[in-house]
Amino acid sequence: MNAFKPVILWTDALIYLLIAALIVFTFVVRRREYLLAPWRRVAHSASGMSSVIVLSIFSVIGILDSVHFRPAIGAGGGEENYSVEVRSLLDVIAAPLRAKAEKTYSAPFAAQLFSKETVTLADGSEARIYPRLRYGGAHLENPDEQRFGDILTRLVIAVGAAVLLWLAICALLVMYRSWRRQSSFRSTYVRFAQGDSDFPWRAVLITIGVALLVIIPMIVLSSRYHVLGTDKVGQDVLYLAVKSIRTGLVIGTLTTLVMLPFALALGIMAGYFRGWIDDVIQYTYTTLSSIPGVLLIAAAVLMTQVYMDTHPEMFETVSQRADLRLLFLCIILGITSWTGLCRLLRGETLKLREMEYIQAAQAFGVSSWRITSRHILPNVMHIVLIAIVMDFSGLVLAEAVLSYVGVGVDPSMISFGTMINSARLEMAREPMVWWSLAAAFTFMFLLVLFANLFADAVRDAFDPRVRTRAAKTTPRRANLAKMMPATGAAQPTLGLK
C-alpha cells in the first residue's frame, strides 16, 4: 500500500513548467555573451544580489508548498483509501506548527489564552481566568515567573547557533575564493570585508547573516511557543503567514504567463504594421483600460464560482476547487493587466521600425514575421523583463486587495488577503487582536520590498537610457577629480600672517 497519493494541481503544473522554462532560459543566456552581459550587471549590484537571496528563500518555500499529495488512511474493501485533505511538503516540514492548534486567540509568546473563560475550580466554585494553552509554554510550571527567562535562554542559544553557522559559511566561502584565485586567506578576507571585489560578496554575506538571525531563532522558539500568536480558531499565525507565500508567488508569476502573449503579440503588431491594425489594437486596449478592472475581475470570479457550485462532481477535494479558482484569478488578472505593457511595446516598435537595419531588411524583401522575430523582439526584451519584474509586486498587492473585498482567492485558501480580511473584525474588538494583521503585513512587505529592489537592479542593467546616463556621468566625475587638489597637498594662502 502506498503511503501517499501524488496530487498535481493546475497551479502546480504551471509552476513546474515555469521552473523548466527558467532552466532553459538560464542555459540559453549562458551560451550567448550579449544576453549574459546585462545579467552580469545585475550580479554586480549589491541591492540586486541581496534581493536575490531573500527572494530565493521565499521561492524555496513556495516550491515546497507546491508539491502536493494525499496521505493514505488505510485500506477498505480491497482498495486503498486516501485522505480528502491535500497536503504539501511544507506541511510535512512545518508539522509541529500545523498540529499545535489552540482553542482560540493567544498573543505572541503567550502561555495563556487571550480571553478569560469561566471554569469550575476544584472546590466546585466558578471563576473567570485565563486558561493555559495546550502547547504554547506548556513545559513551564509557572509561566509568569519562568517564561521570560526561558525565552531569553532559547533566544541566546539560537542567536549563537546562527552566528556560528554564518561564520562557517563565511570561512568556507573565503577558503574557496582564495583557492580559486591562488591568494592567501587573509588577503581574500580583507577584500571581502572592504567590499573590494567585482561581486558584492559583502552584501550577500550580510544578507545571509541577517536571514539566519531571523530564521533560526524563529525555528527554535516556535518549538515551544507560538511566536506570532494564534488566530480565532487556534491556528498558528506563523504557519499561516508562511503558507500565504505560495499564493502571492503564484499570483505574481502565473499572471505574467497569461499577460505576456497578449502584450507581446499585440504591441509589436500595432507598432510594426500600423494602419488599421494599429487602430483596432489601440481601440481594444483603450476600451479595456476604461472599464474598472475590479468590476471585470469580480464578474469573472463570481461566474467561475457559480460554475464550480453547479458542478461539484468535478472536484475530489476542497484544495482542487480552491486551486481552480486561483488559476482563473490569475487568468483574469492577466487579461486585464496586459494593456500597459502593450502600450510600451507599441511605442518602442514604432521607433525601431524606422531604424536603418529594419528598413534595409524590408528593402531586401525579408518577411514581416522574420523581421519581428529576429530584429524587433530581441530589442524590446529589456522592456519586457523590466515590466515583468516591476509588475510582480503590484500583482501581489492586488491579490491582497481582491481577497480583502471578497473577490479574490477561495476563503479556504490561505493567503495574505484572507489573513487581512479575517483580521478586519479582530482589530475592532477590545482588547485588540493585532498580530494576524501584523504578520500578514510584515511578510507581504518583505516580499514586495525585495521584489522592487530586484526590479530596480534589473531596470538599471537592461534599460539603455540608464546605461547611457551612467556612461556620461563617469567621465565627468573623472574630470572633476582631476581638477580637485590632491589630499595632503599644500593649499594656497592669501599671504597674510
Short mmCIF file of C-alpha atoms in Angstrom, two decimals:
data_model
loop_
_atom_site.label_atom_id
_atom_site.label_comp_id
_atom_site.label_asym_id
_atom_site.label_seq_id
_atom_site.Cartn_x
_atom_site.Cartn_y
_atom_site.Cartn_z
CA MET A 1 0.00 0.00 0.00
CA ASN A 2 1.30 3.42 -0.93
CA ALA A 3 1.79 5.83 1.95
CA PHE A 4 0.51 8.72 -0.17
CA LYS A 5 -1.08 9.60 -3.49
CA PRO A 6 0.64 12.34 -5.53
CA VAL A 7 -1.62 15.22 -6.48
CA ILE A 8 -0.72 17.74 -9.19
CA LEU A 9 -2.90 20.83 -9.09
CA TRP A 10 -3.27 23.14 -12.04
CA THR A 11 -1.08 25.79 -10.48
CA ASP A 12 1.49 23.13 -9.52
CA ALA A 13 1.81 22.07 -13.16
CA LEU A 14 2.25 25.67 -14.29
CA ILE A 15 4.88 26.28 -11.59
CA TYR A 16 6.82 23.20 -12.76
CA LEU A 17 6.55 24.49 -16.33
CA LEU A 18 7.83 27.89 -15.23
CA ILE A 19 10.80 26.30 -13.44
CA ALA A 20 11.65 24.28 -16.56
CA ALA A 21 11.42 27.46 -18.67
CA LEU A 22 13.77 29.27 -16.27
CA ILE A 23 16.29 26.42 -16.53
CA VAL A 24 16.17 26.55 -20.33
CA PHE A 25 16.42 30.35 -20.27
CA THR A 26 19.48 30.15 -18.00
CA PHE A 27 21.13 27.64 -20.32
CA VAL A 28 20.48 29.85 -23.36
CA VAL A 29 21.72 33.01 -21.61
CA ARG A 30 24.98 31.35 -20.51
CA ARG A 31 25.80 30.44 -24.12
CA ARG A 32 25.28 33.97 -25.50
CA GLU A 33 27.52 36.77 -24.30
CA TYR A 34 25.22 39.60 -25.38
CA LEU A 35 22.44 38.10 -23.23
CA LEU A 36 24.76 37.33 -20.33
CA ALA A 37 26.25 40.85 -20.08
CA PRO A 38 23.14 42.57 -18.59
CA TRP A 39 22.71 39.80 -16.03
CA ARG A 40 26.33 40.25 -15.03
CA ARG A 41 25.49 43.88 -14.27
CA VAL A 42 22.62 42.66 -12.09
CA ALA A 43 25.03 40.32 -10.30
CA HIS A 44 27.36 43.25 -9.60
CA SER A 45 24.57 45.16 -7.83
CA ALA A 46 24.65 44.87 -4.04
CA SER A 47 20.93 45.55 -3.65
CA GLY A 48 20.13 43.19 -6.52
CA MET A 49 22.03 40.25 -5.04
CA SER A 50 20.66 40.89 -1.55
CA SER A 51 17.18 40.80 -3.07
CA VAL A 52 18.01 37.54 -4.87
CA ILE A 53 18.94 35.92 -1.54
CA VAL A 54 15.67 36.94 0.13
CA LEU A 55 13.52 36.11 -2.91
CA SER A 56 15.24 32.71 -3.14
CA ILE A 57 14.11 31.95 0.42
CA PHE A 58 10.54 32.88 -0.48
CA SER A 59 10.78 30.83 -3.70
CA VAL A 60 12.02 27.71 -1.89
CA ILE A 61 9.07 27.98 0.49
CA GLY A 62 6.69 28.37 -2.46
CA ILE A 63 8.16 25.36 -4.29
CA LEU A 64 7.95 23.16 -1.19
CA ASP A 65 4.31 24.20 -0.84
CA SER A 66 3.67 23.23 -4.49
CA VAL A 67 4.47 19.51 -4.10
CA HIS A 68 1.12 18.07 -3.03
CA PHE A 69 -0.10 14.63 -2.01
CA ARG A 70 -2.96 12.88 -0.21
CA PRO A 71 -1.86 10.70 2.72
CA ALA A 72 -3.18 7.16 3.00
CA ILE A 73 -5.73 6.46 5.72
CA GLY A 74 -5.99 2.66 5.40
CA ALA A 75 -7.47 0.07 3.09
CA GLY A 76 -11.10 -0.84 2.87
CA GLY A 77 -12.86 -3.32 0.61
CA GLY A 78 -9.58 -4.21 -1.08
CA GLU A 79 -8.99 -0.66 -2.20
CA GLU A 80 -6.58 1.91 -0.93
CA ASN A 81 -8.22 4.91 0.71
CA TYR A 82 -6.65 8.33 0.88
CA SER A 83 -7.49 11.39 2.88
CA VAL A 84 -9.58 14.12 1.29
CA GLU A 85 -7.10 16.64 2.69
CA VAL A 86 -4.33 17.62 0.29
CA ARG A 87 -1.01 18.32 1.97
CA SER A 88 2.34 19.59 0.74
CA LEU A 89 5.99 19.08 1.61
CA LEU A 90 5.84 22.35 3.51
CA ASP A 91 3.05 20.92 5.66
CA VAL A 92 5.27 17.96 6.49
CA ILE A 93 8.22 20.19 7.41
CA ALA A 94 6.00 22.55 9.42
CA ALA A 95 4.02 19.71 11.03
CA PRO A 96 4.81 20.91 14.59
CA LEU A 97 3.32 24.32 13.84
CA ARG A 98 0.38 22.86 11.99
CA ALA A 99 -0.51 20.31 14.67
CA LYS A 100 -0.24 22.63 17.68
CA ALA A 101 -3.67 24.21 17.40
CA GLU A 102 -5.08 26.00 20.42
CA LYS A 103 -8.69 26.71 21.34
CA THR A 104 -8.78 30.34 20.18
CA TYR A 105 -6.74 33.54 20.28
CA SER A 106 -3.41 33.72 22.07
CA ALA A 107 -0.85 36.53 21.95
CA PRO A 108 2.72 36.04 20.67
CA PHE A 109 4.88 34.05 23.13
CA ALA A 110 1.89 33.69 25.45
CA ALA A 111 1.27 30.72 27.75
CA GLN A 112 -2.41 31.53 28.29
CA LEU A 113 -5.42 32.27 26.15
CA PHE A 114 -6.05 35.88 25.21
CA SER A 115 -9.57 35.99 26.67
CA LYS A 116 -10.93 34.96 30.04
CA GLU A 117 -13.17 31.93 30.37
CA THR A 118 -15.42 30.66 33.11
CA VAL A 119 -14.01 27.47 34.62
CA THR A 120 -15.04 25.27 37.50
CA LEU A 121 -12.45 25.07 40.27
CA ALA A 122 -11.61 22.03 42.41
CA ASP A 123 -13.93 23.16 45.22
CA GLY A 124 -16.89 23.43 42.81
CA SER A 125 -16.88 27.22 42.54
CA GLU A 126 -16.65 29.06 39.26
CA ALA A 127 -14.14 31.74 38.34
CA ARG A 128 -13.13 33.69 35.25
CA ILE A 129 -9.45 33.11 34.47
CA TYR A 130 -7.05 32.99 31.53
CA PRO A 131 -6.76 29.23 30.77
CA ARG A 132 -3.37 27.70 29.99
CA LEU A 133 -2.54 26.87 26.39
CA ARG A 134 -2.28 23.23 25.40
CA TYR A 135 1.04 23.70 23.58
CA GLY A 136 2.38 27.23 23.92
CA GLY A 137 4.55 27.36 27.05
CA ALA A 138 3.12 24.06 28.26
CA HIS A 139 6.56 22.97 29.52
CA LEU A 140 6.59 25.75 32.13
CA GLU A 141 5.20 25.09 35.60
CA ASN A 142 4.91 28.78 36.48
CA PRO A 143 4.73 30.82 33.27
CA ASP A 144 4.55 34.21 35.00
CA GLU A 145 7.98 33.70 36.55
CA GLN A 146 9.72 31.33 34.12
CA ARG A 147 8.54 32.48 30.68
CA PHE A 148 10.83 35.50 30.18
CA GLY A 149 13.95 33.63 31.31
CA ASP A 150 13.10 30.61 29.15
CA ILE A 151 12.53 32.76 26.06
CA LEU A 152 15.75 34.68 26.66
CA THR A 153 17.77 31.47 27.11
CA ARG A 154 16.42 29.92 23.93
CA LEU A 155 16.95 33.17 22.04
CA VAL A 156 20.60 33.39 23.12
CA ILE A 157 21.23 29.76 22.10
CA ALA A 158 19.54 30.31 18.72
CA VAL A 159 21.44 33.53 18.03
CA GLY A 160 24.70 31.79 18.95
CA ALA A 161 23.91 28.93 16.56
CA ALA A 162 23.05 31.42 13.80
CA VAL A 163 26.31 33.32 14.32
CA LEU A 164 28.38 30.12 14.29
CA LEU A 165 26.66 28.91 11.11
CA TRP A 166 27.22 32.30 9.46
CA LEU A 167 30.91 32.30 10.42
CA ALA A 168 31.26 28.79 8.98
CA ILE A 169 29.66 29.90 5.71
CA CYS A 170 31.96 32.93 5.55
CA ALA A 171 35.06 30.82 6.27
CA LEU A 172 34.16 28.22 3.62
CA LEU A 173 33.46 30.92 1.05
CA VAL A 174 36.72 32.76 1.76
CA MET A 175 38.66 29.48 1.57
CA TYR A 176 37.03 28.61 -1.73
CA ARG A 177 37.69 32.04 -3.25
CA SER A 178 41.29 32.09 -2.04
CA TRP A 179 41.82 28.65 -3.60
CA ARG A 180 40.28 29.76 -6.89
CA ARG A 181 42.30 32.97 -7.05
CA GLN A 182 45.51 31.39 -5.73
CA SER A 183 45.73 34.02 -2.96
CA SER A 184 46.15 33.92 0.79
CA PHE A 185 43.21 33.51 3.17
CA ARG A 186 43.97 36.84 4.84
CA SER A 187 44.05 38.88 1.63
CA THR A 188 40.79 37.34 0.42
CA TYR A 189 39.17 38.04 3.79
CA VAL A 190 40.31 41.69 3.68
CA ARG A 191 38.91 42.11 0.17
CA PHE A 192 35.57 40.66 1.26
CA ALA A 193 35.44 42.83 4.39
CA GLN A 194 36.24 46.01 2.45
CA GLY A 195 33.87 45.16 -0.40
CA ASP A 196 36.78 45.29 -2.85
CA SER A 197 35.59 42.70 -5.35
CA ASP A 198 33.63 42.57 -8.58
CA PHE A 199 30.87 40.51 -6.99
CA PRO A 200 29.18 42.07 -3.92
CA TRP A 201 30.18 39.29 -1.53
CA ARG A 202 29.96 41.54 1.50
CA ALA A 203 26.32 42.44 0.80
CA VAL A 204 25.49 38.78 0.14
CA LEU A 205 27.09 37.60 3.38
CA ILE A 206 25.41 40.35 5.39
CA THR A 207 22.03 39.38 3.92
CA ILE A 208 22.64 35.71 4.72
CA GLY A 209 23.65 36.64 8.27
CA VAL A 210 20.52 38.70 8.86
CA ALA A 211 18.35 35.93 7.40
CA LEU A 212 19.95 33.36 9.71
CA LEU A 213 19.48 35.66 12.71
CA VAL A 214 15.76 35.78 11.93
CA ILE A 215 15.03 32.25 10.75
CA ILE A 216 16.97 30.14 13.27
CA PRO A 217 15.65 31.90 16.42
CA MET A 218 12.13 31.71 14.97
CA ILE A 219 12.50 27.95 14.41
CA VAL A 220 13.91 27.37 17.89
CA LEU A 221 11.28 29.47 19.68
CA SER A 222 8.38 28.07 17.65
CA SER A 223 9.08 24.60 19.04
CA ARG A 224 7.77 25.72 22.45
CA TYR A 225 5.80 28.92 21.79
CA HIS A 226 3.50 30.48 19.24
CA VAL A 227 5.94 33.12 18.02
CA LEU A 228 3.27 35.17 16.22
CA GLY A 229 0.30 34.03 18.30
CA THR A 230 -2.79 32.16 17.15
CA ASP A 231 -5.94 33.19 15.30
CA LYS A 232 -9.64 32.78 16.11
CA VAL A 233 -9.68 29.01 15.59
CA GLY A 234 -6.31 28.49 17.32
CA GLN A 235 -4.10 28.08 14.22
CA ASP A 236 -0.52 29.27 14.49
CA VAL A 237 -0.22 32.64 12.73
CA LEU A 238 3.41 31.97 11.72
CA TYR A 239 2.26 28.86 9.86
CA LEU A 240 -0.49 30.82 8.11
CA ALA A 241 1.93 33.58 7.08
CA VAL A 242 4.40 31.06 5.65
CA LYS A 243 1.61 29.25 3.78
CA SER A 244 0.49 32.56 2.27
CA ILE A 245 3.80 32.96 0.43
CA ARG A 246 2.89 30.43 -2.26
CA THR A 247 -0.35 32.21 -3.10
CA GLY A 248 1.46 35.53 -3.53
CA LEU A 249 4.14 33.95 -5.72
CA VAL A 250 1.56 32.15 -7.86
CA ILE A 251 -0.40 35.35 -8.43
CA GLY A 252 2.75 37.29 -9.28
CA THR A 253 4.31 34.75 -11.65
CA LEU A 254 1.48 32.86 -13.34
CA THR A 255 -0.39 36.07 -14.15
CA THR A 256 2.69 37.10 -16.13
CA LEU A 257 2.45 33.94 -18.25
CA VAL A 258 -1.09 34.92 -19.20
CA MET A 259 -0.25 38.59 -19.80
CA LEU A 260 2.88 38.18 -21.95
CA PRO A 261 1.38 36.62 -25.12
CA PHE A 262 -1.27 39.36 -25.40
CA ALA A 263 1.15 42.22 -24.72
CA LEU A 264 3.96 40.94 -26.94
CA ALA A 265 1.88 39.96 -29.96
CA LEU A 266 -0.49 42.92 -30.00
CA GLY A 267 2.11 45.54 -29.02
CA ILE A 268 4.59 44.55 -31.74
CA MET A 269 1.83 44.14 -34.36
CA ALA A 270 0.41 47.60 -33.60
CA GLY A 271 3.80 49.30 -33.83
CA TYR A 272 5.10 47.44 -36.87
CA PHE A 273 2.07 47.18 -39.19
CA ARG A 274 0.41 50.45 -38.16
CA GLY A 275 -2.67 51.43 -40.20
CA TRP A 276 -5.96 49.77 -39.40
CA ILE A 277 -4.26 47.04 -37.33
CA ASP A 278 -2.82 49.71 -35.04
CA ASP A 279 -6.22 51.42 -34.82
CA VAL A 280 -8.03 48.19 -33.85
CA ILE A 281 -5.46 47.24 -31.20
CA GLN A 282 -5.41 50.76 -29.75
CA TYR A 283 -9.20 50.81 -29.61
CA THR A 284 -9.20 47.41 -27.88
CA TYR A 285 -6.76 48.24 -25.08
CA THR A 286 -8.15 51.76 -24.65
CA THR A 287 -11.65 50.35 -24.22
CA LEU A 288 -10.42 47.67 -21.84
CA SER A 289 -8.48 50.23 -19.80
CA SER A 290 -11.54 52.46 -19.47
CA ILE A 291 -13.52 49.70 -17.71
CA PRO A 292 -12.80 49.43 -13.96
CA GLY A 293 -10.67 46.33 -13.52
CA VAL A 294 -12.23 45.39 -10.20
CA LEU A 295 -15.65 45.09 -11.84
CA LEU A 296 -14.36 42.78 -14.56
CA ILE A 297 -12.49 40.66 -12.02
CA ALA A 298 -15.50 40.49 -9.69
CA ALA A 299 -17.84 39.47 -12.51
CA ALA A 300 -15.47 36.78 -13.80
CA VAL A 301 -14.78 35.38 -10.31
CA LEU A 302 -18.49 35.22 -9.50
CA MET A 303 -19.21 33.43 -12.80
CA THR A 304 -16.43 30.94 -12.01
CA GLN A 305 -17.83 30.42 -8.53
CA VAL A 306 -21.30 29.72 -9.89
CA TYR A 307 -19.88 27.18 -12.34
CA MET A 308 -17.97 25.37 -9.59
CA ASP A 309 -21.05 25.34 -7.32
CA THR A 310 -23.16 23.74 -10.06
CA HIS A 311 -20.52 21.11 -10.93
CA PRO A 312 -19.23 19.77 -7.58
CA GLU A 313 -18.53 16.35 -9.09
CA MET A 314 -15.52 17.79 -10.91
CA PHE A 315 -13.52 18.22 -7.70
CA GLU A 316 -12.39 15.39 -5.43
CA THR A 317 -11.07 17.70 -2.71
CA VAL A 318 -11.58 21.24 -1.46
CA SER A 319 -7.99 22.10 -2.43
CA GLN A 320 -8.63 21.27 -6.08
CA ARG A 321 -11.67 23.51 -6.06
CA ALA A 322 -9.77 26.38 -4.45
CA ASP A 323 -6.84 25.89 -6.84
CA LEU A 324 -9.10 26.19 -9.88
CA ARG A 325 -10.43 29.50 -8.58
CA LEU A 326 -6.84 30.68 -8.04
CA LEU A 327 -5.99 29.70 -11.61
CA PHE A 328 -8.97 31.60 -13.01
CA LEU A 329 -8.00 34.61 -10.89
CA CYS A 330 -4.52 34.54 -12.48
CA ILE A 331 -6.09 34.33 -15.94
CA ILE A 332 -8.46 37.21 -15.24
CA LEU A 333 -5.70 39.41 -13.80
CA GLY A 334 -3.52 38.62 -16.83
CA ILE A 335 -6.27 39.50 -19.30
CA THR A 336 -6.97 42.81 -17.58
CA SER A 337 -3.33 43.86 -16.99
CA TRP A 338 -1.66 43.44 -20.40
CA THR A 339 -2.64 46.88 -21.69
CA GLY A 340 0.19 48.82 -20.03
CA LEU A 341 2.98 46.62 -21.41
CA CYS A 342 1.26 46.52 -24.81
CA ARG A 343 1.31 50.32 -24.97
CA LEU A 344 5.02 50.43 -24.11
CA LEU A 345 5.89 47.79 -26.71
CA ARG A 346 3.89 49.61 -29.39
CA GLY A 347 5.82 52.83 -28.80
CA GLU A 348 9.20 51.06 -28.84
CA THR A 349 8.29 49.14 -32.01
CA LEU A 350 7.27 52.37 -33.75
CA LYS A 351 10.77 53.71 -33.03
CA LEU A 352 12.56 50.53 -34.09
CA ARG A 353 10.59 50.32 -37.33
CA GLU A 354 12.32 53.46 -38.58
CA MET A 355 15.84 52.19 -37.88
CA GLU A 356 18.15 51.66 -40.85
CA TYR A 357 18.61 47.91 -40.40
CA ILE A 358 14.83 47.36 -40.33
CA GLN A 359 14.33 49.40 -43.49
CA ALA A 360 17.22 47.53 -45.14
CA ALA A 361 15.60 44.19 -44.27
CA GLN A 362 12.31 45.40 -45.77
CA ALA A 363 14.11 46.55 -48.94
CA PHE A 364 15.67 43.10 -49.35
CA GLY A 365 12.24 41.51 -49.12
CA VAL A 366 12.59 39.87 -45.72
CA SER A 367 9.21 38.70 -44.43
CA SER A 368 7.43 40.62 -41.69
CA TRP A 369 7.44 37.57 -39.43
CA ARG A 370 11.23 37.23 -39.71
CA ILE A 371 11.79 40.95 -39.10
CA THR A 372 9.61 41.00 -35.98
CA SER A 373 11.03 37.76 -34.55
CA ARG A 374 14.73 38.30 -35.38
CA HIS A 375 15.15 42.08 -35.14
CA ILE A 376 12.31 43.71 -33.19
CA LEU A 377 11.55 41.13 -30.50
CA PRO A 378 15.14 40.87 -29.13
CA ASN A 379 15.37 44.68 -28.99
CA VAL A 380 12.24 45.06 -26.87
CA MET A 381 13.01 42.28 -24.40
CA HIS A 382 14.61 44.72 -21.95
CA ILE A 383 11.22 46.45 -21.65
CA VAL A 384 9.51 43.08 -21.17
CA LEU A 385 11.90 41.99 -18.42
CA ILE A 386 11.64 45.32 -16.61
CA ALA A 387 7.84 45.33 -16.80
CA ILE A 388 7.56 41.71 -15.61
CA VAL A 389 9.72 42.23 -12.55
CA MET A 390 8.13 45.56 -11.65
CA ASP A 391 4.57 44.27 -12.10
CA PHE A 392 5.20 41.34 -9.73
CA SER A 393 4.84 43.42 -6.57
CA GLY A 394 1.70 45.10 -7.90
CA LEU A 395 0.08 41.72 -8.54
CA VAL A 396 0.90 40.50 -5.02
CA LEU A 397 -0.77 43.59 -3.59
CA ALA A 398 -3.71 43.15 -5.98
CA GLU A 399 -4.38 39.66 -4.58
CA ALA A 400 -4.43 41.05 -1.04
CA VAL A 401 -6.90 43.78 -2.01
CA LEU A 402 -9.18 41.46 -4.02
CA SER A 403 -9.26 38.81 -1.27
CA TYR A 404 -9.98 41.53 1.26
CA VAL A 405 -13.10 42.65 -0.66
CA GLY A 406 -14.19 39.03 -1.20
CA VAL A 407 -13.49 38.53 -4.93
CA GLY A 408 -10.00 37.06 -4.64
CA VAL A 409 -8.92 33.55 -3.78
CA ASP A 410 -11.20 30.95 -2.23
CA PRO A 411 -11.85 31.55 1.51
CA SER A 412 -10.44 28.08 2.28
CA MET A 413 -7.09 29.02 0.71
CA ILE A 414 -4.53 30.69 2.95
CA SER A 415 -3.24 33.99 1.54
CA PHE A 416 -2.21 37.43 2.69
CA GLY A 417 -5.59 38.78 1.59
CA THR A 418 -7.61 36.23 3.55
CA MET A 419 -5.45 36.86 6.63
CA ILE A 420 -6.05 40.61 6.35
CA ASN A 421 -9.75 40.03 5.74
CA SER A 422 -10.08 37.84 8.86
CA ALA A 423 -8.12 40.43 10.88
CA ARG A 424 -10.61 43.15 9.96
CA LEU A 425 -13.02 42.26 12.77
CA GLU A 426 -10.19 41.32 15.13
CA MET A 427 -8.87 44.87 15.01
CA ALA A 428 -12.28 46.21 16.09
CA ARG A 429 -12.62 44.09 19.24
CA GLU A 430 -11.45 45.03 22.71
CA PRO A 431 -8.77 44.07 23.58
CA MET A 432 -7.48 44.33 20.01
CA VAL A 433 -6.04 41.27 18.27
CA TRP A 434 -3.27 42.84 16.19
CA TRP A 435 -0.81 40.04 15.45
CA SER A 436 -2.61 38.44 12.47
CA LEU A 437 -2.62 41.72 10.56
CA ALA A 438 0.95 42.50 11.61
CA ALA A 439 2.21 39.10 10.44
CA ALA A 440 0.48 39.30 7.04
CA PHE A 441 1.67 42.88 6.56
CA THR A 442 5.28 42.07 7.51
CA PHE A 443 5.63 39.05 5.22
CA MET A 444 3.91 40.81 2.32
CA PHE A 445 6.01 43.95 2.90
CA LEU A 446 9.25 41.96 2.76
CA LEU A 447 8.19 40.13 -0.41
CA VAL A 448 7.15 43.32 -2.19
CA LEU A 449 10.14 45.34 -0.93
CA PHE A 450 12.80 42.94 -2.17
CA ALA A 451 10.88 42.34 -5.41
CA ASN A 452 11.01 46.11 -6.02
CA LEU A 453 14.73 46.26 -5.16
CA PHE A 454 15.40 43.45 -7.63
CA ALA A 455 13.26 45.25 -10.21
CA ASP A 456 15.40 48.37 -9.78
CA ALA A 457 18.57 46.35 -10.35
CA VAL A 458 17.11 44.73 -13.48
CA ARG A 459 15.97 48.11 -14.80
CA ASP A 460 19.41 49.66 -14.27
CA ALA A 461 21.06 46.72 -16.05
CA PHE A 462 18.72 46.43 -19.03
CA ASP A 463 17.50 49.97 -19.67
CA PRO A 464 19.78 51.56 -22.32
CA ARG A 465 18.94 55.08 -21.13
CA VAL A 466 20.22 54.34 -17.63
CA ARG A 467 23.47 52.93 -19.01
CA THR A 468 23.88 55.96 -21.29
CA ARG A 469 23.47 58.37 -18.38
CA ALA A 470 25.95 56.35 -16.32
CA ALA A 471 28.48 56.40 -19.18
CA LYS A 472 28.16 60.18 -19.50
CA THR A 473 28.44 60.71 -15.75
CA THR A 474 31.60 58.63 -15.26
CA PRO A 475 33.93 60.78 -17.47
CA ARG A 476 32.50 63.94 -15.92
CA ARG A 477 33.31 62.69 -12.43
CA ALA A 478 36.81 61.70 -13.54
CA ASN A 479 37.45 65.19 -14.93
CA LEU A 480 36.22 66.77 -11.70
CA ALA A 481 38.51 64.50 -9.71
CA LYS A 482 41.49 65.63 -11.78
CA MET A 483 40.61 69.29 -11.20
CA MET A 484 40.34 68.86 -7.41
CA PRO A 485 43.55 69.32 -5.37
CA ALA A 486 45.18 66.15 -4.12
CA THR A 487 44.70 65.16 -0.48
CA GLY A 488 47.52 66.46 1.70
CA ALA A 489 48.80 68.95 -0.91
CA ALA A 490 49.72 72.48 0.13
CA GLN A 491 46.70 74.79 -0.08
CA PRO A 492 47.00 78.29 -1.49
CA THR A 493 47.02 81.11 1.08
CA LEU A 494 46.36 84.83 0.93
CA GLY A 495 49.87 85.69 2.04
CA LEU A 496 48.71 87.05 5.41
CA LYS A 497 50.50 86.13 8.62
#
